[in-house]
Amino acid sequence: MVRLKQLWSSLMVLAVVVIGAGAVPITYLESAVAKGAVCLDGSAPAYHFDKGSGSGVNNWIVHMEGGGWCTDIATCVKRKTTMKGSSKFMNKDFGFSGILGGKQSTNPDFYNWNRIKVRYCDGSSFTGDIEAVDPTNKLFFRGARVWRAVIDDLMAKGMSNAQNAILSGCSAGALSAILHCDEFKSILPKTAKVKCVSDAGYFIHGKDISGGSYIESYYSKVAATHGSAKSLPASCTSSMKPELCFFPQYVVKTMQTPLFVINAAFDSWQIKNVLAPTSVDKRKEWKNCKLDLKKCTAAQLQIVQGYRDQMLAALAPVRATTTRGLFLDSCHAHCQGGSAATWSGAQGPQVGNTKMAKAVGDWFYERSTFQNVDCPTLNCNPTCPAVSTED
């Protein structure tokens, strides 16, 4: 019995070591506080940094964390006491996998790069910049400053010598990667190959089930609350309302830097929040359907199918040039590049008989172009995961 306990204890220690092996410690950017580059609650921004090695020592991937947005004082105050609004509540270690993975077997093109995950604590896709702080709520809307402070810090830590670099992200972080893409390229050395990757960040200016566009009014509130207008791409805001410049379909038209879009045609977040937001579903007819598409009626499934048509139309600027890449699967998913299983695993989704790790790697290194649109109906692709993938 004693021997069995000792064996069990040894196994537990081994398990902790194995689990912790891929964990990357947090870095708090305390120097940013003096510049006013802070989270919603005024705490220091943070990131996780796994240093590159060998042939990847001068290659960098900066990945922006996702986590939605806050649209007004009330929703931002709620975030302030969570890791999405304060670095005080963030986990101290983060396991890297998928596009950030450190194993050659699962991430062959980027495993030995300098890999950074930037934590998301501003609620504006790193676009906010308001100087004043209301003494009653003590909220800081400084997302754009946070982004720049992190990039400047990474430049000082060696990114100024970058030969290859990618700005990427998931969900709200992927949108941030699109919005900051050209700025990122302008900061990096002129000799560097710089590209951007959006995983589930192609939020479309779509029509909802009422025939309106709830998502437009939603982003209008984000832009107003955070003072985002001056931080959004000027190439877009010069001709459009600020809230429209949260939609990649309008930003990508004038983007100069190559972009790769990974997205599900039936994006699970967008089905819930763009197509059938709770506020326009007055009779709660979509309440169960949007959470589990198996519970949809035939008529609802037809509307879901129509969302793919809206998605394809919005992706026209991406498909307009082969310098841009596209991996559009027909899965019901959101953020698919964050795990080794979906990024490159045997069970991961494929489009054009290609896994996303290979598609992005081939596109970045220009071994081949990649623009593939999956079969047309929901889950027609047998490689889609059985359940929707969320960040």
mmCIF file of C-alpha atoms in Angstrom:
data_model
loop_
_atom_site.group_PDB
_atom_site.id
_atom_site.type_symbol
_atom_site.label_atom_id
_atom_site.label_comp_id
_atom_site.label_asym_id
_atom_site.label_seq_id
_atom_site.Cartn_x
_atom_site.Cartn_y
_atom_site.Cartn_z
ATOM 1 C CA MET A 1 0.000 0.000 0.000
ATOM 2 C CA VAL A 2 2.858 2.389 0.917
ATOM 3 C CA ARG A 3 4.649 1.513 -2.324
ATOM 4 C CA LEU A 4 1.425 2.166 -4.274
ATOM 5 C CA LYS A 5 1.104 5.589 -2.621
ATOM 6 C CA GLN A 6 4.735 6.393 -3.472
ATOM 7 C CA LEU A 7 4.148 5.351 -7.088
ATOM 8 C CA TRP A 8 0.990 7.474 -7.246
ATOM 9 C CA SER A 9 2.859 10.443 -5.743
ATOM 10 C CA SER A 10 5.652 10.056 -8.326
ATOM 11 C CA LEU A 11 3.128 9.928 -11.150
ATOM 12 C CA MET A 12 1.441 13.095 -9.881
ATOM 13 C CA VAL A 13 4.781 14.934 -9.793
ATOM 14 C CA LEU A 14 5.552 13.711 -13.307
ATOM 15 C CA ALA A 15 2.127 14.877 -14.492
ATOM 16 C CA VAL A 16 2.702 18.358 -13.039
ATOM 17 C CA VAL A 17 6.111 18.561 -14.729
ATOM 18 C CA VAL A 18 4.685 17.444 -18.088
ATOM 19 C CA ILE A 19 1.690 19.799 -17.880
ATOM 20 C CA GLY A 20 3.892 22.683 -16.823
ATOM 21 C CA ALA A 21 6.505 22.049 -19.507
ATOM 22 C CA GLY A 22 4.657 24.117 -22.121
ATOM 23 C CA ALA A 23 3.603 26.846 -19.686
ATOM 24 C CA VAL A 24 5.002 30.301 -20.431
ATOM 25 C CA PRO A 25 5.229 32.754 -17.491
ATOM 26 C CA ILE A 26 3.540 36.153 -17.552
ATOM 27 C CA THR A 27 5.465 39.410 -18.032
ATOM 28 C CA TYR A 28 3.904 42.534 -16.493
ATOM 29 C CA LEU A 29 4.826 45.671 -18.421
ATOM 30 C CA GLU A 30 5.084 47.975 -15.403
ATOM 31 C CA SER A 31 6.965 50.640 -17.389
ATOM 32 C CA ALA A 32 3.822 51.206 -19.504
ATOM 33 C CA VAL A 33 1.815 52.519 -16.533
ATOM 34 C CA ALA A 34 3.663 55.869 -16.549
ATOM 35 C CA LYS A 35 2.666 56.294 -20.214
ATOM 36 C CA GLY A 36 -0.975 55.682 -19.352
ATOM 37 C CA ALA A 37 -0.911 52.396 -21.270
ATOM 38 C CA VAL A 38 -3.027 50.377 -18.855
ATOM 39 C CA CYS A 39 -5.871 47.871 -18.556
ATOM 40 C CA LEU A 40 -9.440 49.010 -17.824
ATOM 41 C CA ASP A 41 -8.722 49.094 -14.089
ATOM 42 C CA GLY A 42 -5.393 50.943 -14.444
ATOM 43 C CA SER A 43 -3.202 47.869 -13.924
ATOM 44 C CA ALA A 44 -0.138 47.147 -16.063
ATOM 45 C CA PRO A 45 -0.588 45.357 -19.403
ATOM 46 C CA ALA A 46 0.875 41.875 -19.727
ATOM 47 C CA TYR A 47 2.096 39.258 -22.163
ATOM 48 C CA HIS A 48 3.699 35.815 -22.282
ATOM 49 C CA PHE A 49 6.984 35.466 -24.201
ATOM 50 C CA ASP A 50 8.632 32.218 -25.312
ATOM 51 C CA LYS A 51 12.006 33.088 -26.837
ATOM 52 C CA GLY A 52 13.051 31.880 -30.263
ATOM 53 C CA SER A 53 15.979 29.598 -30.923
ATOM 54 C CA GLY A 54 18.193 28.360 -33.750
ATOM 55 C CA SER A 55 16.944 29.426 -37.170
ATOM 56 C CA GLY A 56 13.971 31.195 -35.554
ATOM 57 C CA VAL A 57 15.917 33.549 -33.303
ATOM 58 C CA ASN A 58 15.098 36.600 -35.487
ATOM 59 C CA ASN A 59 11.543 35.570 -36.311
ATOM 60 C CA TRP A 60 8.578 36.864 -34.302
ATOM 61 C CA ILE A 61 4.894 36.024 -33.939
ATOM 62 C CA VAL A 62 2.849 38.418 -31.809
ATOM 63 C CA HIS A 63 -0.542 36.908 -31.047
ATOM 64 C CA MET A 64 -3.365 39.030 -29.626
ATOM 65 C CA GLU A 65 -5.699 37.369 -27.141
ATOM 66 C CA GLY A 66 -9.455 37.513 -27.780
ATOM 67 C CA GLY A 67 -12.422 38.009 -25.470
ATOM 68 C CA GLY A 68 -15.183 40.208 -26.894
ATOM 69 C CA TRP A 69 -15.707 43.902 -26.150
ATOM 70 C CA CYS A 70 -17.349 46.172 -23.604
ATOM 71 C CA THR A 71 -19.755 48.701 -25.076
ATOM 72 C CA ASP A 72 -20.565 51.061 -22.212
ATOM 73 C CA ILE A 73 -19.636 51.991 -18.650
ATOM 74 C CA ALA A 74 -21.677 49.160 -17.124
ATOM 75 C CA THR A 75 -20.170 46.364 -19.231
ATOM 76 C CA CYS A 76 -16.640 47.769 -18.856
ATOM 77 C CA VAL A 77 -17.051 48.003 -15.055
ATOM 78 C CA LYS A 78 -18.009 44.309 -15.052
ATOM 79 C CA ARG A 79 -14.835 43.419 -16.954
ATOM 80 C CA LYS A 80 -12.684 45.449 -14.552
ATOM 81 C CA THR A 81 -12.727 42.694 -11.938
ATOM 82 C CA THR A 82 -11.849 39.896 -14.391
ATOM 83 C CA MET A 83 -8.748 38.985 -16.387
ATOM 84 C CA LYS A 84 -10.388 40.685 -19.405
ATOM 85 C CA GLY A 85 -10.108 44.030 -17.641
ATOM 86 C CA SER A 86 -7.227 43.699 -15.209
ATOM 87 C CA SER A 87 -3.839 42.001 -15.186
ATOM 88 C CA LYS A 88 -4.364 41.405 -11.447
ATOM 89 C CA PHE A 89 -6.720 38.554 -12.301
ATOM 90 C CA MET A 90 -4.722 36.963 -15.128
ATOM 91 C CA ASN A 91 -3.303 33.461 -14.844
ATOM 92 C CA LYS A 92 0.445 33.598 -14.230
ATOM 93 C CA ASP A 93 1.310 30.906 -16.776
ATOM 94 C CA PHE A 94 -0.097 30.138 -20.210
ATOM 95 C CA GLY A 95 0.334 26.942 -22.195
ATOM 96 C CA PHE A 96 1.290 27.649 -25.812
ATOM 97 C CA SER A 97 -0.159 25.450 -28.566
ATOM 98 C CA GLY A 98 -1.466 25.660 -32.125
ATOM 99 C CA ILE A 99 0.027 28.613 -33.999
ATOM 100 C CA LEU A 100 2.051 29.427 -30.833
ATOM 101 C CA GLY A 101 3.132 25.827 -30.201
ATOM 102 C CA GLY A 102 6.787 25.095 -29.499
ATOM 103 C CA LYS A 103 6.944 21.611 -31.003
ATOM 104 C CA GLN A 104 8.243 21.069 -34.521
ATOM 105 C CA SER A 105 5.904 18.103 -34.989
ATOM 106 C CA THR A 106 2.756 20.192 -34.492
ATOM 107 C CA ASN A 107 3.910 23.661 -35.618
ATOM 108 C CA PRO A 108 6.688 23.026 -38.144
ATOM 109 C CA ASP A 109 6.992 26.531 -39.600
ATOM 110 C CA PHE A 110 6.858 28.642 -36.428
ATOM 111 C CA TYR A 111 7.826 26.382 -33.499
ATOM 112 C CA ASN A 112 11.239 27.994 -32.885
ATOM 113 C CA TRP A 113 10.181 31.615 -33.460
ATOM 114 C CA ASN A 114 9.907 34.189 -30.697
ATOM 115 C CA ARG A 115 6.275 33.585 -29.748
ATOM 116 C CA ILE A 116 4.281 36.131 -27.752
ATOM 117 C CA LYS A 117 0.709 36.060 -26.488
ATOM 118 C CA VAL A 118 -0.503 39.578 -25.649
ATOM 119 C CA ARG A 119 -3.166 39.533 -22.939
ATOM 120 C CA TYR A 120 -6.407 41.376 -23.631
ATOM 121 C CA CYS A 121 -7.593 43.700 -20.875
ATOM 122 C CA ASP A 122 -9.009 46.805 -22.570
ATOM 123 C CA GLY A 123 -12.256 45.618 -24.198
ATOM 124 C CA SER A 124 -11.768 47.521 -27.463
ATOM 125 C CA SER A 125 -9.571 45.268 -29.633
ATOM 126 C CA PHE A 126 -6.667 47.521 -28.581
ATOM 127 C CA THR A 127 -8.228 50.658 -30.151
ATOM 128 C CA GLY A 128 -9.255 52.806 -27.161
ATOM 129 C CA ASP A 129 -7.541 56.075 -26.273
ATOM 130 C CA ILE A 130 -9.281 58.498 -23.937
ATOM 131 C CA GLU A 131 -7.115 60.655 -21.674
ATOM 132 C CA ALA A 132 -9.751 61.524 -19.068
ATOM 133 C CA VAL A 133 -10.581 59.062 -16.287
ATOM 134 C CA ASP A 134 -13.999 59.431 -14.667
ATOM 135 C CA PRO A 135 -13.431 59.485 -10.870
ATOM 136 C CA THR A 136 -16.725 57.670 -10.229
ATOM 137 C CA ASN A 137 -15.987 54.524 -12.271
ATOM 138 C CA LYS A 138 -12.173 54.833 -12.521
ATOM 139 C CA LEU A 139 -12.141 53.226 -15.968
ATOM 140 C CA PHE A 140 -9.146 53.625 -18.283
ATOM 141 C CA PHE A 141 -9.877 53.386 -22.012
ATOM 142 C CA ARG A 142 -6.324 52.960 -23.298
ATOM 143 C CA GLY A 143 -6.247 49.878 -25.545
ATOM 144 C CA ALA A 144 -4.337 51.569 -28.377
ATOM 145 C CA ARG A 145 -1.652 52.720 -25.951
ATOM 146 C CA VAL A 146 -1.386 49.209 -24.518
ATOM 147 C CA TRP A 147 -0.808 47.772 -27.986
ATOM 148 C CA ARG A 148 1.917 50.296 -28.811
ATOM 149 C CA ALA A 149 3.622 49.914 -25.418
ATOM 150 C CA VAL A 150 3.823 46.128 -25.856
ATOM 151 C CA ILE A 151 5.174 46.439 -29.410
ATOM 152 C CA ASP A 152 7.768 49.024 -28.302
ATOM 153 C CA ASP A 153 8.854 46.725 -25.463
ATOM 154 C CA LEU A 154 9.238 43.788 -27.846
ATOM 155 C CA MET A 155 11.228 45.973 -30.245
ATOM 156 C CA ALA A 156 13.618 46.736 -27.395
ATOM 157 C CA LYS A 157 13.869 43.016 -26.656
ATOM 158 C CA GLY A 158 15.049 42.108 -30.161
ATOM 159 C CA MET A 159 12.105 42.495 -32.528
ATOM 160 C CA SER A 160 13.940 45.475 -34.044
ATOM 161 C CA ASN A 161 16.166 42.820 -35.680
ATOM 162 C CA ALA A 162 13.264 40.793 -37.055
ATOM 163 C CA GLN A 163 13.722 39.030 -40.374
ATOM 164 C CA ASN A 164 10.218 37.514 -40.387
ATOM 165 C CA ALA A 165 7.217 38.638 -38.343
ATOM 166 C CA ILE A 166 3.534 37.845 -37.981
ATOM 167 C CA LEU A 167 0.845 39.782 -36.120
ATOM 168 C CA SER A 168 -1.972 37.378 -35.354
ATOM 169 C CA GLY A 169 -4.862 36.860 -32.984
ATOM 170 C CA CYS A 170 -8.071 35.034 -32.150
ATOM 171 C CA SER A 171 -11.562 36.586 -32.230
ATOM 172 C CA ALA A 172 -11.396 40.182 -30.878
ATOM 173 C CA GLY A 173 -7.605 39.747 -30.932
ATOM 174 C CA ALA A 174 -7.736 38.683 -34.585
ATOM 175 C CA LEU A 175 -9.737 41.802 -35.391
ATOM 176 C CA SER A 176 -7.013 43.764 -33.614
ATOM 177 C CA ALA A 177 -4.398 42.047 -35.797
ATOM 178 C CA ILE A 178 -6.263 43.270 -38.888
ATOM 179 C CA LEU A 179 -6.765 46.798 -37.539
ATOM 180 C CA HIS A 180 -3.084 47.165 -36.504
ATOM 181 C CA CYS A 181 -1.573 45.178 -39.371
ATOM 182 C CA ASP A 182 -0.232 48.033 -41.515
ATOM 183 C CA GLU A 183 0.973 49.901 -38.416
ATOM 184 C CA PHE A 184 2.816 46.773 -37.256
ATOM 185 C CA LYS A 185 4.577 46.526 -40.612
ATOM 186 C CA SER A 186 5.534 50.224 -40.502
ATOM 187 C CA ILE A 187 7.235 49.742 -37.108
ATOM 188 C CA LEU A 188 9.246 46.649 -38.107
ATOM 189 C CA PRO A 189 12.491 46.844 -40.125
ATOM 190 C CA LYS A 190 11.918 47.597 -43.808
ATOM 191 C CA THR A 191 13.900 44.470 -44.712
ATOM 192 C CA ALA A 192 11.609 42.170 -42.694
ATOM 193 C CA LYS A 193 8.938 39.957 -44.239
ATOM 194 C CA VAL A 194 5.810 41.003 -42.308
ATOM 195 C CA LYS A 195 2.357 39.461 -42.633
ATOM 196 C CA CYS A 196 -0.797 39.140 -40.511
ATOM 197 C CA VAL A 197 -3.072 36.225 -39.610
ATOM 198 C CA SER A 198 -6.681 36.522 -38.429
ATOM 199 C CA ASP A 199 -8.250 33.498 -36.737
ATOM 200 C CA ALA A 200 -12.024 34.041 -36.356
ATOM 201 C CA GLY A 201 -11.628 37.826 -36.534
ATOM 202 C CA TYR A 202 -13.454 38.443 -39.801
ATOM 203 C CA PHE A 203 -16.620 39.870 -38.243
ATOM 204 C CA ILE A 204 -18.959 40.847 -41.041
ATOM 205 C CA HIS A 205 -21.305 43.799 -41.477
ATOM 206 C CA GLY A 206 -24.142 41.307 -41.585
ATOM 207 C CA LYS A 207 -27.892 41.486 -41.494
ATOM 208 C CA ASP A 208 -29.570 39.965 -38.453
ATOM 209 C CA ILE A 209 -32.839 38.018 -38.270
ATOM 210 C CA SER A 210 -34.849 41.277 -38.023
ATOM 211 C CA GLY A 211 -33.367 42.576 -41.281
ATOM 212 C CA GLY A 212 -31.315 45.205 -39.472
ATOM 213 C CA SER A 213 -27.648 45.279 -38.434
ATOM 214 C CA TYR A 214 -27.417 45.001 -34.668
ATOM 215 C CA ILE A 215 -23.658 44.475 -34.905
ATOM 216 C CA GLU A 216 -23.198 47.932 -36.483
ATOM 217 C CA SER A 217 -24.900 49.638 -33.529
ATOM 218 C CA TYR A 218 -22.847 47.421 -31.201
ATOM 219 C CA TYR A 219 -19.534 48.578 -32.692
ATOM 220 C CA SER A 220 -20.817 52.156 -32.706
ATOM 221 C CA LYS A 221 -21.072 51.901 -28.915
ATOM 222 C CA VAL A 222 -17.591 50.362 -28.643
ATOM 223 C CA ALA A 223 -16.097 53.179 -30.747
ATOM 224 C CA ALA A 224 -17.871 55.895 -28.743
ATOM 225 C CA THR A 225 -17.116 54.434 -25.294
ATOM 226 C CA HIS A 226 -13.421 53.835 -25.978
ATOM 227 C CA GLY A 227 -12.688 56.805 -28.261
ATOM 228 C CA SER A 228 -11.547 54.371 -30.940
ATOM 229 C CA ALA A 229 -11.924 56.622 -34.009
ATOM 230 C CA LYS A 230 -8.395 58.047 -33.963
ATOM 231 C CA SER A 231 -6.810 54.592 -33.562
ATOM 232 C CA LEU A 232 -8.705 52.825 -36.352
ATOM 233 C CA PRO A 233 -7.002 52.680 -39.784
ATOM 234 C CA ALA A 234 -7.104 56.172 -41.313
ATOM 235 C CA SER A 235 -7.401 54.606 -44.761
ATOM 236 C CA CYS A 236 -10.875 53.492 -43.642
ATOM 237 C CA THR A 237 -12.044 56.287 -41.317
ATOM 238 C CA SER A 238 -11.223 58.902 -43.970
ATOM 239 C CA SER A 239 -14.232 57.717 -45.953
ATOM 240 C CA MET A 240 -16.441 55.803 -43.477
ATOM 241 C CA LYS A 241 -18.020 56.141 -40.024
ATOM 242 C CA PRO A 242 -15.694 54.819 -37.284
ATOM 243 C CA GLU A 243 -17.974 51.892 -36.382
ATOM 244 C CA LEU A 244 -17.835 50.614 -39.969
ATOM 245 C CA CYS A 245 -14.047 50.432 -39.649
ATOM 246 C CA PHE A 246 -14.415 47.628 -37.107
ATOM 247 C CA PHE A 247 -15.558 45.466 -40.023
ATOM 248 C CA PRO A 248 -12.598 43.860 -41.832
ATOM 249 C CA GLN A 249 -14.446 43.894 -45.182
ATOM 250 C CA TYR A 250 -13.991 47.691 -45.275
ATOM 251 C CA VAL A 251 -10.480 47.794 -43.781
ATOM 252 C CA VAL A 252 -8.953 45.063 -45.957
ATOM 253 C CA LYS A 253 -9.768 46.961 -49.178
ATOM 254 C CA THR A 254 -6.989 49.461 -48.460
ATOM 255 C CA MET A 255 -4.625 47.252 -46.448
ATOM 256 C CA GLN A 256 -1.074 47.116 -47.762
ATOM 257 C CA THR A 257 0.254 44.200 -45.691
ATOM 258 C CA PRO A 258 -0.502 40.595 -46.693
ATOM 259 C CA LEU A 259 -3.263 38.995 -44.597
ATOM 260 C CA PHE A 260 -4.351 35.390 -44.077
ATOM 261 C CA VAL A 261 -7.922 34.801 -42.895
ATOM 262 C CA ILE A 262 -8.897 31.614 -41.048
ATOM 263 C CA ASN A 263 -12.632 31.530 -40.452
ATOM 264 C CA ALA A 264 -15.626 29.262 -40.223
ATOM 265 C CA ALA A 265 -18.354 30.123 -42.721
ATOM 266 C CA PHE A 266 -20.802 29.293 -39.930
ATOM 267 C CA ASP A 267 -18.812 31.077 -37.219
ATOM 268 C CA SER A 268 -20.448 30.122 -33.912
ATOM 269 C CA TRP A 269 -19.918 33.541 -32.287
ATOM 270 C CA GLN A 270 -21.310 35.357 -35.305
ATOM 271 C CA ILE A 271 -24.374 33.095 -35.578
ATOM 272 C CA LYS A 272 -25.162 33.923 -31.925
ATOM 273 C CA ASN A 273 -24.302 37.621 -31.923
ATOM 274 C CA VAL A 274 -24.446 38.959 -35.483
ATOM 275 C CA LEU A 275 -27.196 36.854 -37.064
ATOM 276 C CA ALA A 276 -29.427 36.190 -34.029
ATOM 277 C CA PRO A 277 -28.512 38.578 -31.195
ATOM 278 C CA THR A 278 -30.743 38.215 -28.147
ATOM 279 C CA SER A 279 -31.926 41.836 -28.329
ATOM 280 C CA VAL A 280 -33.636 41.340 -31.711
ATOM 281 C CA ASP A 281 -34.946 37.839 -30.979
ATOM 282 C CA LYS A 282 -38.036 39.205 -29.236
ATOM 283 C CA ARG A 283 -39.918 35.908 -29.178
ATOM 284 C CA LYS A 284 -36.861 33.881 -28.137
ATOM 285 C CA GLU A 285 -37.339 31.670 -31.198
ATOM 286 C CA TRP A 286 -33.574 31.442 -31.729
ATOM 287 C CA LYS A 287 -32.599 30.910 -28.088
ATOM 288 C CA ASN A 288 -31.977 27.161 -28.405
ATOM 289 C CA CYS A 289 -31.165 27.052 -32.111
ATOM 290 C CA LYS A 290 -28.221 29.450 -31.994
ATOM 291 C CA LEU A 291 -26.590 27.477 -29.176
ATOM 292 C CA ASP A 292 -27.141 24.083 -30.795
ATOM 293 C CA LEU A 293 -27.845 24.059 -34.522
ATOM 294 C CA LYS A 294 -29.357 20.586 -34.208
ATOM 295 C CA LYS A 295 -32.269 22.303 -32.460
ATOM 296 C CA CYS A 296 -32.966 24.640 -35.395
ATOM 297 C CA THR A 297 -36.050 24.321 -37.576
ATOM 298 C CA ALA A 298 -35.658 23.808 -41.331
ATOM 299 C CA ALA A 299 -36.515 27.477 -41.864
ATOM 300 C CA GLN A 300 -33.888 28.589 -39.335
ATOM 301 C CA LEU A 301 -31.244 26.375 -40.925
ATOM 302 C CA GLN A 302 -32.006 28.055 -44.244
ATOM 303 C CA ILE A 303 -31.319 31.450 -42.621
ATOM 304 C CA VAL A 304 -28.085 30.077 -41.107
ATOM 305 C CA GLN A 305 -27.122 28.846 -44.562
ATOM 306 C CA GLY A 306 -27.807 32.337 -45.898
ATOM 307 C CA TYR A 307 -25.268 33.701 -43.410
ATOM 308 C CA ARG A 308 -22.577 31.878 -45.379
ATOM 309 C CA ASP A 309 -23.624 33.873 -48.461
ATOM 310 C CA GLN A 310 -23.192 37.090 -46.479
ATOM 311 C CA MET A 311 -19.778 35.865 -45.320
ATOM 312 C CA LEU A 312 -18.631 35.077 -48.865
ATOM 313 C CA ALA A 313 -19.710 38.504 -50.102
ATOM 314 C CA ALA A 314 -17.825 40.184 -47.247
ATOM 315 C CA LEU A 315 -14.683 38.159 -48.067
ATOM 316 C CA ALA A 316 -14.478 39.583 -51.608
ATOM 317 C CA PRO A 317 -11.569 41.946 -50.729
ATOM 318 C CA VAL A 318 -9.572 39.013 -49.321
ATOM 319 C CA ARG A 319 -10.114 36.985 -52.468
ATOM 320 C CA ALA A 320 -9.250 39.927 -54.734
ATOM 321 C CA THR A 321 -5.498 39.313 -54.581
ATOM 322 C CA THR A 322 -3.366 36.187 -54.127
ATOM 323 C CA THR A 323 -1.087 37.988 -51.633
ATOM 324 C CA ARG A 324 -3.956 37.357 -49.224
ATOM 325 C CA GLY A 325 -4.783 33.890 -47.985
ATOM 326 C CA LEU A 326 -8.090 32.287 -47.049
ATOM 327 C CA PHE A 327 -8.985 29.119 -45.156
ATOM 328 C CA LEU A 328 -12.791 29.159 -44.976
ATOM 329 C CA ASP A 329 -14.203 25.925 -43.612
ATOM 330 C CA SER A 330 -17.860 24.983 -43.258
ATOM 331 C CA CYS A 331 -17.613 24.129 -39.574
ATOM 332 C CA HIS A 332 -19.646 25.583 -36.712
ATOM 333 C CA ALA A 333 -16.619 26.919 -34.848
ATOM 334 C CA HIS A 334 -14.815 30.021 -33.567
ATOM 335 C CA CYS A 335 -11.021 30.317 -33.105
ATOM 336 C CA GLN A 336 -9.525 27.180 -34.628
ATOM 337 C CA GLY A 337 -5.781 27.852 -34.655
ATOM 338 C CA GLY A 338 -5.183 27.847 -30.914
ATOM 339 C CA SER A 339 -4.862 24.124 -30.277
ATOM 340 C CA ALA A 340 -2.486 21.583 -31.794
ATOM 341 C CA ALA A 341 -5.478 19.331 -32.529
ATOM 342 C CA THR A 342 -7.227 21.815 -34.830
ATOM 343 C CA TRP A 343 -4.093 23.620 -36.093
ATOM 344 C CA SER A 344 -2.306 20.555 -37.418
ATOM 345 C CA GLY A 345 -3.682 17.430 -35.732
ATOM 346 C CA ALA A 346 -4.984 14.316 -37.454
ATOM 347 C CA GLN A 347 -8.543 15.258 -36.471
ATOM 348 C CA GLY A 348 -8.207 18.932 -37.426
ATOM 349 C CA PRO A 349 -10.328 20.529 -40.152
ATOM 350 C CA GLN A 350 -9.023 20.479 -43.711
ATOM 351 C CA VAL A 351 -9.957 22.630 -46.673
ATOM 352 C CA GLY A 352 -8.719 21.600 -50.100
ATOM 353 C CA ASN A 353 -7.149 18.535 -48.415
ATOM 354 C CA THR A 354 -4.914 20.899 -46.442
ATOM 355 C CA LYS A 355 -4.671 21.576 -42.702
ATOM 356 C CA MET A 356 -4.498 25.184 -41.564
ATOM 357 C CA ALA A 357 -0.888 24.903 -40.267
ATOM 358 C CA LYS A 358 0.338 23.911 -43.730
ATOM 359 C CA ALA A 359 -1.884 26.468 -45.473
ATOM 360 C CA VAL A 360 -0.581 29.361 -43.355
ATOM 361 C CA GLY A 361 3.051 28.167 -43.504
ATOM 362 C CA ASP A 362 2.995 27.737 -47.293
ATOM 363 C CA TRP A 363 1.401 31.175 -47.703
ATOM 364 C CA PHE A 364 3.827 32.944 -45.348
ATOM 365 C CA TYR A 365 6.938 31.486 -46.938
ATOM 366 C CA GLU A 366 5.412 31.816 -50.423
ATOM 367 C CA ARG A 367 5.821 28.117 -51.178
ATOM 368 C CA SER A 368 2.333 28.418 -52.650
ATOM 369 C CA THR A 369 -0.722 30.645 -52.547
ATOM 370 C CA PHE A 370 -3.753 29.462 -50.613
ATOM 371 C CA GLN A 371 -7.322 30.611 -51.045
ATOM 372 C CA ASN A 372 -9.776 27.818 -50.423
ATOM 373 C CA VAL A 373 -13.498 27.894 -49.723
ATOM 374 C CA ASP A 374 -15.001 24.740 -48.271
ATOM 375 C CA CYS A 375 -18.043 22.787 -49.489
ATOM 376 C CA PRO A 376 -21.207 24.905 -49.257
ATOM 377 C CA THR A 377 -23.381 23.467 -46.491
ATOM 378 C CA LEU A 378 -23.079 23.330 -42.709
ATOM 379 C CA ASN A 379 -20.782 20.492 -41.576
ATOM 380 C CA CYS A 380 -20.573 19.079 -45.103
ATOM 381 C CA ASN A 381 -16.863 18.727 -44.351
ATOM 382 C CA PRO A 382 -16.253 15.429 -42.478
ATOM 383 C CA THR A 383 -13.081 16.866 -40.890
ATOM 384 C CA CYS A 384 -15.075 19.494 -38.937
ATOM 385 C CA PRO A 385 -15.017 18.837 -35.184
ATOM 386 C CA ALA A 386 -18.151 17.201 -33.787
ATOM 387 C CA VAL A 387 -18.787 20.163 -31.485
ATOM 388 C CA SER A 388 -18.202 23.850 -32.096
ATOM 389 C CA THR A 389 -14.771 25.164 -31.182
ATOM 390 C CA GLU A 390 -14.661 28.278 -28.980
ATOM 391 C CA ASP A 391 -11.705 30.252 -27.691
#
